[in-house]
PDB file of C-alpha atoms and ligand atoms in Angstrom:
ATOM      1  CA  MET A  37      11.772   4.715  -8.260  1.00 53.00           C
ATOM      2  CA  PHE A  38      15.167   6.342  -7.869  1.00 57.00           C
ATOM      3  CA  GLY A  39      13.560   9.907  -8.491  1.00 64.00           C
ATOM      4  CA  ARG A  40      11.029   9.333  -6.034  1.00 68.00           C
ATOM      5  CA  LYS A  41      13.556   8.221  -3.198  1.00 75.00           C
ATOM      6  CA  LYS A  42      15.649  11.158  -4.288  1.00 82.00           C
ATOM      7  CA  ARG A  43      12.758  13.758  -3.750  1.00 92.00           C
ATOM      8  CA  ARG A  44      12.016  12.370  -0.206  1.00 94.00           C
ATOM      9  CA  SER A  45      15.674  12.691   0.549  1.00 95.00           C
ATOM     10  CA  GLU A  46      15.516  16.463  -0.439  1.00 97.00           C
ATOM     11  CA  ILE A  47      12.969  16.874   2.575  1.00 98.00           C
ATOM     12  CA  ASP A  48      14.919  18.805   5.358  1.00 98.00           C
ATOM     13  CA  PRO A  49      13.613  17.029   8.744  1.00 97.00           C
ATOM     14  CA  ASP A  50      14.389  20.225  10.486  1.00 97.00           C
ATOM     15  CA  ARG A  51      11.794  22.359   8.703  1.00 98.00           C
ATOM     16  CA  LEU A  52       8.904  20.412   8.449  1.00 98.00           C
ATOM     17  CA  PRO A  53       5.270  21.933   8.418  1.00 98.00           C
ATOM     18  CA  GLU A  54       4.095  20.870  12.005  1.00 98.00           C
ATOM     19  CA  HIS A  55       0.439  20.901  10.732  1.00 99.00           C
ATOM     20  CA  ILE A  56      -0.719  20.117   7.225  1.00 99.00           C
ATOM     21  CA  GLY A  57      -4.312  20.874   5.957  1.00 99.00           C
ATOM     22  CA  VAL A  58      -5.663  18.976   2.930  1.00 99.00           C
ATOM     23  CA  ILE A  59      -8.827  19.714   1.027  1.00 99.00           C
ATOM     24  CA  LEU A  60      -9.095  16.521  -0.744  1.00 98.00           C
ATOM     25  CA  ASP A  61     -10.953  17.117  -3.782  1.00 98.00           C
ATOM     26  CA  GLY A  62     -11.724  15.557  -7.363  1.00 98.00           C
ATOM     27  CA  ASN A  63     -13.089  12.241  -6.237  1.00 98.00           C
ATOM     28  CA  GLY A  64     -16.175  12.665  -8.448  1.00 98.00           C
ATOM     29  CA  ARG A  65     -14.299  13.783 -11.573  1.00 98.00           C
ATOM     30  CA  TRP A  66     -11.878  10.972 -11.216  1.00 98.00           C
ATOM     31  CA  ALA A  67     -14.820   8.699 -11.222  1.00 98.00           C
ATOM     32  CA  LYS A  68     -16.524  10.338 -14.241  1.00 98.00           C
ATOM     33  CA  LYS A  69     -13.349  10.038 -16.487  1.00 98.00           C
ATOM     34  CA  ARG A  70     -13.487   6.603 -15.889  1.00 98.00           C
ATOM     35  CA  GLY A  71     -17.040   6.056 -16.497  1.00 98.00           C
ATOM     36  CA  LEU A  72     -17.595   5.051 -13.157  1.00 98.00           C
ATOM     37  CA  PRO A  73     -20.087   6.118 -10.561  1.00 98.00           C
ATOM     38  CA  ARG A  74     -19.100   8.920  -8.201  1.00 98.00           C
ATOM     39  CA  SER A  75     -19.037   6.619  -5.429  1.00 98.00           C
ATOM     40  CA  ALA A  76     -16.030   4.784  -6.885  1.00 98.00           C
ATOM     41  CA  GLY A  77     -14.084   7.951  -6.639  1.00 98.00           C
ATOM     42  CA  HIS A  78     -15.131   8.215  -2.882  1.00 98.00           C
ATOM     43  CA  SER A  79     -13.701   4.718  -2.342  1.00 98.00           C
ATOM     44  CA  ALA A  80     -10.601   5.214  -4.250  1.00 98.00           C
ATOM     45  CA  GLY A  81      -9.964   8.676  -2.379  1.00 98.00           C
ATOM     46  CA  ALA A  82     -10.231   6.862   0.982  1.00 97.00           C
ATOM     47  CA  ASP A  83      -7.355   4.346  -0.176  1.00 97.00           C
ATOM     48  CA  THR A  84      -5.254   7.288  -1.119  1.00 98.00           C
ATOM     49  CA  LEU A  85      -6.021   8.839   2.265  1.00 97.00           C
ATOM     50  CA  LYS A  86      -4.663   6.195   4.160  1.00 96.00           C
ATOM     51  CA  LYS A  87      -1.543   6.122   2.257  1.00 97.00           C
ATOM     52  CA  ILE A  88      -1.011   9.822   2.385  1.00 98.00           C
ATOM     53  CA  VAL A  89      -1.506   9.755   6.185  1.00 97.00           C
ATOM     54  CA  THR A  90       0.803   7.095   6.845  1.00 96.00           C
ATOM     55  CA  GLU A  91       3.616   8.620   4.779  1.00 97.00           C
ATOM     56  CA  CYS A  92       3.010  11.924   6.748  1.00 98.00           C
ATOM     57  CA  ASN A  93       3.493   9.901   9.944  1.00 97.00           C
ATOM     58  CA  ASN A  94       6.480   8.484   8.442  1.00 96.00           C
ATOM     59  CA  ILE A  95       8.105  11.803   7.557  1.00 97.00           C
ATOM     60  CA  GLY A  96       7.495  13.089  11.083  1.00 97.00           C
ATOM     61  CA  ILE A  97       4.579  15.405  10.462  1.00 98.00           C
ATOM     62  CA  LYS A  98       2.842  16.135  13.880  1.00 98.00           C
ATOM     63  CA  TYR A  99      -0.612  17.127  12.706  1.00 98.00           C
ATOM     64  CA  ILE A 100      -2.796  16.519   9.552  1.00 98.00           C
ATOM     65  CA  THR A 101      -6.268  17.903   9.061  1.00 99.00           C
ATOM     66  CA  VAL A 102      -8.401  16.284   6.345  1.00 98.00           C
ATOM     67  CA  TYR A 103     -11.565  17.787   4.782  1.00 98.00           C
ATOM     68  CA  ALA A 104     -13.869  14.751   4.440  1.00 98.00           C
ATOM     69  CA  PHE A 105     -17.298  16.153   4.760  1.00 98.00           C
ATOM     70  CA  SER A 106     -18.350  19.828   4.896  1.00 98.00           C
ATOM     71  CA  THR A 107     -21.540  21.504   6.265  1.00 98.00           C
ATOM     72  CA  GLU A 108     -22.150  22.399   2.577  1.00 98.00           C
ATOM     73  CA  ASN A 109     -21.959  18.914   1.404  1.00 98.00           C
ATOM     74  CA  TRP A 110     -25.493  17.945   2.571  1.00 98.00           C
ATOM     75  CA  LYS A 111     -26.610  19.533  -0.425  1.00 98.00           C
ATOM     76  CA  ARG A 112     -25.518  16.764  -2.623  1.00 98.00           C
ATOM     77  CA  PRO A 113     -28.168  13.901  -3.707  1.00 98.00           C
ATOM     78  CA  LYS A 114     -29.109  11.787  -0.847  1.00 98.00           C
ATOM     79  CA  ASP A 115     -27.805   8.456  -2.205  1.00 98.00           C
ATOM     80  CA  GLU A 116     -24.043  10.257  -2.358  1.00 98.00           C
ATOM     81  CA  VAL A 117     -24.476  11.655   1.071  1.00 98.00           C
ATOM     82  CA  ASP A 118     -25.478   8.341   2.323  1.00 98.00           C
ATOM     83  CA  PHE A 119     -22.492   6.752   0.535  1.00 98.00           C
ATOM     84  CA  LEU A 120     -20.172   9.072   2.013  1.00 98.00           C
ATOM     85  CA  MET A 121     -21.449   8.667   5.460  1.00 98.00           C
ATOM     86  CA  ASN A 122     -21.183   4.904   5.233  1.00 98.00           C
ATOM     87  CA  LEU A 123     -17.583   5.051   3.795  1.00 98.00           C
ATOM     88  CA  LEU A 124     -16.615   7.561   6.805  1.00 98.00           C
ATOM     89  CA  LEU A 125     -18.196   5.065   9.412  1.00 97.00           C
ATOM     90  CA  ASP A 126     -16.036   2.275   7.632  1.00 97.00           C
ATOM     91  CA  TYR A 127     -13.060   4.625   7.656  1.00 96.00           C
ATOM     92  CA  LEU A 128     -13.473   5.171  11.360  1.00 96.00           C
ATOM     93  CA  ARG A 129     -13.965   1.535  12.071  1.00 96.00           C
ATOM     94  CA  ASN A 130     -10.986   0.447  10.166  1.00 94.00           C
ATOM     95  CA  ALA A 131      -8.686   3.124  11.312  1.00 91.00           C
ATOM     96  CA  GLU A 132      -8.883   1.789  14.836  1.00 85.00           C
ATOM     97  CA  LYS A 133      -6.959  -1.102  13.544  1.00 84.00           C
ATOM     98  CA  THR A 134      -4.960  -0.122  10.431  1.00 88.00           C
ATOM     99  CA  LEU A 135      -4.094   3.539  11.281  1.00 87.00           C
ATOM    100  CA  SER A 136      -3.726   2.779  15.039  1.00 83.00           C
ATOM    101  CA  GLY A 137      -1.322   0.068  14.090  1.00 85.00           C
ATOM    102  CA  GLU A 138       0.482   3.086  12.605  1.00 88.00           C
ATOM    103  CA  ASN A 139       0.335   4.928  15.667  1.00 95.00           C
ATOM    104  CA  VAL A 140      -1.958   7.553  14.548  1.00 97.00           C
ATOM    105  CA  VAL A 141      -4.353   9.666  16.839  1.00 97.00           C
ATOM    106  CA  ILE A 142      -7.573  10.113  15.489  1.00 97.00           C
ATOM    107  CA  LYS A 143     -10.160  12.907  16.121  1.00 98.00           C
ATOM    108  CA  ALA A 144     -13.112  13.992  14.537  1.00 98.00           C
ATOM    109  CA  ILE A 145     -13.588  17.849  14.181  1.00 98.00           C
ATOM    110  CA  GLY A 146     -17.001  19.442  13.237  1.00 98.00           C
ATOM    111  CA  SER A 147     -20.500  19.358  14.428  1.00 98.00           C
ATOM    112  CA  ARG A 148     -21.470  16.129  15.611  1.00 98.00           C
ATOM    113  CA  LYS A 149     -25.141  16.616  16.410  1.00 97.00           C
ATOM    114  CA  GLU A 150     -26.260  16.233  12.872  1.00 98.00           C
ATOM    115  CA  LEU A 151     -24.375  13.076  12.426  1.00 98.00           C
ATOM    116  CA  SER A 152     -26.082   9.585  12.769  1.00 98.00           C
ATOM    117  CA  ALA A 153     -25.861   8.121  16.329  1.00 98.00           C
ATOM    118  CA  GLU A 154     -24.000   5.356  14.843  1.00 98.00           C
ATOM    119  CA  ILE A 155     -21.191   7.647  13.366  1.00 98.00           C
ATOM    120  CA  GLN A 156     -21.365   9.638  16.799  1.00 98.00           C
ATOM    121  CA  GLU A 157     -20.542   6.534  18.804  1.00 98.00           C
ATOM    122  CA  GLN A 158     -17.760   5.146  16.452  1.00 97.00           C
ATOM    123  CA  ILE A 159     -16.222   8.583  16.582  1.00 98.00           C
ATOM    124  CA  VAL A 160     -16.137   8.200  20.546  1.00 98.00           C
ATOM    125  CA  LYS A 161     -14.807   4.757  20.175  1.00 97.00           C
ATOM    126  CA  THR A 162     -12.045   5.637  17.369  1.00 96.00           C
ATOM    127  CA  GLU A 163     -11.143   8.471  19.308  1.00 97.00           C
ATOM    128  CA  ALA A 164     -10.713   6.641  22.701  1.00 96.00           C
ATOM    129  CA  PHE A 165      -9.032   3.823  20.981  1.00 95.00           C
ATOM    130  CA  THR A 166      -6.186   5.915  19.288  1.00 96.00           C
ATOM    131  CA  ALA A 167      -5.880   8.503  22.218  1.00 96.00           C
ATOM    132  CA  LYS A 168      -3.116   6.335  23.610  1.00 95.00           C
ATOM    133  CA  ASN A 169      -0.907   6.508  20.305  1.00 96.00           C
ATOM    134  CA  SER A 170       1.982   8.757  20.222  1.00 96.00           C
ATOM    135  CA  GLY A 171       2.236   9.344  16.189  1.00 97.00           C
ATOM    136  CA  ILE A 172       0.621  11.975  13.809  1.00 98.00           C
ATOM    137  CA  VAL A 173      -2.714  13.490  15.053  1.00 98.00           C
ATOM    138  CA  MET A 174      -5.087  13.071  12.364  1.00 98.00           C
ATOM    139  CA  ASN A 175      -8.186  15.550  12.536  1.00 98.00           C
ATOM    140  CA  ILE A 176     -11.050  14.180  10.120  1.00 98.00           C
ATOM    141  CA  ALA A 177     -13.301  17.313   9.472  1.00 98.00           C
ATOM    142  CA  LEU A 178     -16.753  15.778   9.191  1.00 98.00           C
ATOM    143  CA  ASN A 179     -19.617  18.085   9.040  1.00 98.00           C
ATOM    144  CA  TYR A 180     -17.153  20.779   9.491  1.00 98.00           C
ATOM    145  CA  GLY A 181     -17.572  24.475   8.389  1.00 98.00           C
ATOM    146  CA  GLY A 182     -15.244  27.155   9.404  1.00 98.00           C
ATOM    147  CA  ARG A 183     -17.931  29.716   9.939  1.00 98.00           C
ATOM    148  CA  GLU A 184     -19.929  27.228  11.987  1.00 98.00           C
ATOM    149  CA  GLU A 185     -16.897  26.646  13.982  1.00 98.00           C
ATOM    150  CA  ILE A 186     -16.447  30.296  14.780  1.00 98.00           C
ATOM    151  CA  VAL A 187     -20.202  30.812  15.568  1.00 98.00           C
ATOM    152  CA  ASN A 188     -20.158  28.045  17.802  1.00 98.00           C
ATOM    153  CA  ALA A 189     -16.948  29.191  19.590  1.00 98.00           C
ATOM    154  CA  VAL A 190     -18.742  32.534  20.088  1.00 98.00           C
ATOM    155  CA  ARG A 191     -21.908  30.665  21.625  1.00 98.00           C
ATOM    156  CA  GLU A 192     -19.744  28.988  23.990  1.00 98.00           C
ATOM    157  CA  ILE A 193     -17.634  32.204  25.014  1.00 98.00           C
ATOM    158  CA  VAL A 194     -20.759  34.158  25.772  1.00 98.00           C
ATOM    159  CA  SER A 195     -22.128  31.186  27.698  1.00 98.00           C
ATOM    160  CA  ASP A 196     -18.955  30.924  29.747  1.00 98.00           C
ATOM    161  CA  VAL A 197     -18.830  34.720  30.221  1.00 98.00           C
ATOM    162  CA  GLN A 198     -22.513  34.690  31.400  1.00 98.00           C
ATOM    163  CA  SER A 199     -21.772  31.860  34.061  1.00 98.00           C
ATOM    164  CA  GLY A 200     -18.793  33.733  35.319  1.00 98.00           C
ATOM    165  CA  LYS A 201     -16.340  30.889  34.220  1.00 98.00           C
ATOM    166  CA  THR A 202     -14.634  33.557  31.641  1.00 97.00           C
ATOM    167  CA  ASP A 203     -13.988  37.348  32.148  1.00 98.00           C
ATOM    168  CA  SER A 204     -15.035  39.248  28.999  1.00 98.00           C
ATOM    169  CA  ASP A 205     -11.643  41.141  29.491  1.00 98.00           C
ATOM    170  CA  ASP A 206      -9.613  37.957  28.902  1.00 98.00           C
ATOM    171  CA  ILE A 207     -11.025  37.509  25.302  1.00 98.00           C
ATOM    172  CA  ASP A 208      -8.148  37.481  22.934  1.00 98.00           C
ATOM    173  CA  GLU A 209      -6.902  35.527  20.148  1.00 98.00           C
ATOM    174  CA  ARG A 210      -5.281  32.956  22.381  1.00 97.00           C
ATOM    175  CA  LEU A 211      -8.578  32.180  24.365  1.00 98.00           C
ATOM    176  CA  PHE A 212     -10.864  32.310  21.195  1.00 98.00           C
ATOM    177  CA  SER A 213      -8.393  29.472  19.613  1.00 98.00           C
ATOM    178  CA  ASP A 214      -9.071  27.461  22.923  1.00 98.00           C
ATOM    179  CA  TYR A 215     -12.952  27.526  21.706  1.00 98.00           C
ATOM    180  CA  LEU A 216     -12.315  25.914  18.297  1.00 98.00           C
ATOM    181  CA  TYR A 217     -12.124  22.421  17.379  1.00 98.00           C
ATOM    182  CA  THR A 218      -8.463  22.340  16.834  1.00 98.00           C
ATOM    183  CA  LYS A 219      -7.955  23.657  20.632  1.00 98.00           C
ATOM    184  CA  GLY A 220      -4.442  22.906  21.665  1.00 98.00           C
ATOM    185  CA  GLN A 221      -3.169  22.402  18.087  1.00 98.00           C
ATOM    186  CA  PRO A 222      -0.810  24.647  15.922  1.00 98.00           C
ATOM    187  CA  ASP A 223      -2.433  26.669  13.219  1.00 98.00           C
ATOM    188  CA  ILE A 224      -2.108  25.153   9.415  1.00 98.00           C
ATOM    189  CA  ASP A 225       1.529  25.520   7.950  1.00 98.00           C
ATOM    190  CA  LEU A 226       0.875  24.121   4.522  1.00 98.00           C
ATOM    191  CA  LEU A 227      -2.466  23.555   2.925  1.00 99.00           C
ATOM    192  CA  ILE A 228      -2.901  21.251   0.101  1.00 99.00           C
ATOM    193  CA  ARG A 229      -5.858  21.202  -2.234  1.00 99.00           C
ATOM    194  CA  THR A 230      -6.207  18.909  -5.169  1.00 99.00           C
ATOM    195  CA  SER A 231      -8.418  18.975  -8.353  1.00 98.00           C
ATOM    196  CA  GLY A 232      -7.202  22.380  -9.593  1.00 98.00           C
ATOM    197  CA  GLU A 233      -9.880  24.414  -7.753  1.00 98.00           C
ATOM    198  CA  GLN A 234      -8.101  27.390  -5.882  1.00 98.00           C
ATOM    199  CA  ARG A 235     -10.477  28.021  -2.789  1.00 98.00           C
ATOM    200  CA  LEU A 236     -10.848  27.581   0.760  1.00 98.00           C
ATOM    201  CA  SER A 237     -14.586  26.091   0.709  1.00 98.00           C
ATOM    202  CA  ASN A 238     -15.091  27.218   4.353  1.00 98.00           C
ATOM    203  CA  PHE A 239     -11.998  25.157   5.387  1.00 98.00           C
ATOM    204  CA  LEU A 240     -10.369  26.162   8.817  1.00 98.00           C
ATOM    205  CA  LEU A 241     -10.927  29.816   8.232  1.00 98.00           C
ATOM    206  CA  TRP A 242      -9.157  30.793  11.353  1.00 98.00           C
ATOM    207  CA  GLN A 243      -6.438  28.251  11.388  1.00 98.00           C
ATOM    208  CA  ASN A 244      -5.432  29.069   7.662  1.00 98.00           C
ATOM    209  CA  SER A 245      -4.650  32.710   8.251  1.00 98.00           C
ATOM    210  CA  TYR A 246      -1.114  32.447   7.590  1.00 98.00           C
ATOM    211  CA  SER A 247      -0.862  29.187   6.008  1.00 98.00           C
ATOM    212  CA  GLU A 248       1.100  28.502   2.740  1.00 98.00           C
ATOM    213  CA  LEU A 249      -1.264  27.322  -0.037  1.00 98.00           C
ATOM    214  CA  TRP A 250      -0.315  24.682  -2.247  1.00 98.00           C
ATOM    215  CA  PHE A 251      -2.493  23.715  -5.356  1.00 98.00           C
ATOM    216  CA  THR A 252      -2.414  20.903  -7.807  1.00 98.00           C
ATOM    217  CA  ASP A 253      -4.353  19.990 -10.741  1.00 98.00           C
ATOM    218  CA  LYS A 254      -4.085  16.089  -9.854  1.00 98.00           C
ATOM    219  CA  LEU A 255      -7.577  14.610  -8.779  1.00 99.00           C
ATOM    220  CA  TRP A 256      -7.374  13.212  -5.040  1.00 98.00           C
ATOM    221  CA  PRO A 257      -7.456   9.574  -5.824  1.00 98.00           C
ATOM    222  CA  ASP A 258      -4.390  10.253  -8.178  1.00 98.00           C
ATOM    223  CA  PHE A 259      -2.594  12.188  -5.539  1.00 98.00           C
ATOM    224  CA  SER A 260       0.741  10.366  -4.702  1.00 98.00           C
ATOM    225  CA  VAL A 261       3.401  10.287  -1.949  1.00 97.00           C
ATOM    226  CA  ASP A 262       5.631  11.818  -4.420  1.00 97.00           C
ATOM    227  CA  ASP A 263       3.146  14.688  -4.931  1.00 98.00           C
ATOM    228  CA  LEU A 264       3.199  14.983  -1.151  1.00 98.00           C
ATOM    229  CA  HIS A 265       7.030  15.277  -1.113  1.00 98.00           C
ATOM    230  CA  ARG A 266       6.922  17.954  -3.766  1.00 98.00           C
ATOM    231  CA  ALA A 267       4.405  19.965  -1.845  1.00 98.00           C
ATOM    232  CA  ILE A 268       6.592  19.822   1.293  1.00 98.00           C
ATOM    233  CA  ILE A 269       9.807  20.706  -0.542  1.00 98.00           C
ATOM    234  CA  ASP A 270       7.927  23.616  -2.164  1.00 98.00           C
ATOM    235  CA  PHE A 271       6.923  24.686   1.375  1.00 98.00           C
ATOM    236  CA  GLN A 272      10.467  24.354   2.555  1.00 98.00           C
ATOM    237  CA  SER A 273      11.529  26.937  -0.293  1.00 98.00           C
ATOM    238  CA  ARG A 274       9.213  29.632   0.841  1.00 97.00           C
ATOM    239  CA  SER A 275      10.083  32.614   2.901  1.00 95.00           C
ATOM    240  CA  ARG A 276       7.301  33.075   5.737  1.00 96.00           C
ATOM    241  CA  ARG A 277       7.350  36.553   7.052  1.00 96.00           C
ATOM    242  CA  PHE A 278       4.137  36.824   8.893  1.00 96.00           C
ATOM    243  CA  GLY A 279       3.906  40.567   8.194  1.00 96.00           C
ATOM    244  CA  ALA A 280       7.592  41.162   9.150  1.00 95.00           C
ATOM    245  CA  VAL A 281      10.375  42.169   6.773  1.00 91.00           C
TER     246      VAL A 281
HETATM  247  C1  IPE B  13     -14.205  15.338  -2.853  1.00 82.33           C
HETATM  248  O1  IPE B  13     -14.348  15.181  -3.914  1.00 82.33           O
HETATM  249  C2  IPE B  13     -14.722  14.668  -1.668  1.00 82.33           C
HETATM  250  C3  IPE B  13     -15.911  15.295  -0.790  1.00 82.33           C
HETATM  251  C4  IPE B  13     -16.178  16.545  -1.031  1.00 82.33           C
HETATM  252  C5  IPE B  13     -16.420  14.580  -0.169  1.00 82.33           C
HETATM  253  P1  IPE B  13     -15.681  15.535  -4.781  1.00 82.33           P
HETATM  254  O2  IPE B  13     -16.976  14.721  -4.421  1.00 82.33           O
HETATM  255  O3  IPE B  13     -15.901  17.041  -4.331  1.00 82.33           O
HETATM  256  O4  IPE B  13     -15.045  15.409  -6.247  1.00 82.33           O
HETATM  257  P2  IPE B  13     -15.700  16.471  -7.403  1.00 82.33           P
HETATM  258  O5  IPE B  13     -15.011  18.083  -6.870  1.00 82.33           O
HETATM  259  O6  IPE B  13     -16.872  16.637  -7.550  1.00 82.33           O
HETATM  260  O7  IPE B  13     -14.693  15.927  -8.625  1.00 82.33           O
HETATM  261  C1  IPE B  14     -14.730  20.878  -0.206  1.00 82.33           C
HETATM  262  O1  IPE B  14     -14.901  20.242  -1.553  1.00 82.33           O
HETATM  263  C2  IPE B  14     -15.241  19.995   0.838  1.00 82.33           C
HETATM  264  C3  IPE B  14     -14.481  18.750   1.047  1.00 82.33           C
HETATM  265  C4  IPE B  14     -13.332  18.207   0.439  1.00 82.33           C
HETATM  266  C5  IPE B  14     -15.045  17.889   1.995  1.00 82.33           C
HETATM  267  P1  IPE B  14     -16.186  20.450  -2.292  1.00 82.33           P
HETATM  268  O2  IPE B  14     -15.983  19.660  -3.623  1.00 82.33           O
HETATM  269  O3  IPE B  14     -17.389  20.364  -1.519  1.00 82.33           O
HETATM  270  O4  IPE B  14     -16.241  22.205  -2.346  1.00 82.33           O
HETATM  271  P2  IPE B  14     -16.651  23.105  -3.566  1.00 82.33           P
HETATM  272  O5  IPE B  14     -18.079  23.090  -3.666  1.00 82.33           O
HETATM  273  O6  IPE B  14     -15.956  22.851  -4.848  1.00 82.33           O
HETATM  274  O7  IPE B  14     -16.154  24.674  -3.251  1.00 82.33           O
HETATM  275 MG1   MG B  15     -15.374  18.992  -5.329  1.00 82.33          MG
END
């Protein structure tokens, strides 16, 4: 306990990452190790998520984006997809109370039209319910794919150029960012991926262009508040040059 408190006190409050991205991975392996169905790992992972978001909010992080379901995850067996969708629906419903009590602003990013009407409605409700909050902004990436996001942005820009709303001469990085799901939010500063995999898996391709990457072998349900502190302290020890000297 002492070690844990000490680590938290090592975090410099003036040099916090503004936006943390999390690829929460390893739920299935966590369950398998215990002889449980993969669904048990997803449920345990949802509990870990609440704990980590709450701690990020306490520390003073402004934005967190968590990868909950990718555009590629539809390839999983139907019963797993159904379980994940129900879990996410529950998460959004409960978040209205629990995370809103923590002052969290919840947003869903990704393509909504493939989601069930029930989830789409719940997203609208949860977003509206938490919009008044002033704490951390939590983006839940749900049916999210980085390439889909970019293609979608291109489509919308073309349509705005055709209708005369946007001038093609004005297209630059700034304008492009405004067509992404994360419009108005800073890029990712610190990207955390659990479970030992070291890849982006189509997560926030544009927004991760200069993020600091942090990997751990821990499986997501085992990821602790102390691990979060470690990642932030490591982030603060790095020299970010953005191409300069
Ligand atoms: C991450 O855990 C959760 C989702 C992708 C929804 P996994 O389900 O990918 O767990 P592993 O990687 O199979 O262990
Ligand atoms: C990435 O994890 C997607 C989410 C965490 C939601 P995956 O487990 O689906 O990624 P791959 O298949 O290992 O790249
Ligand atoms: Mg995985």
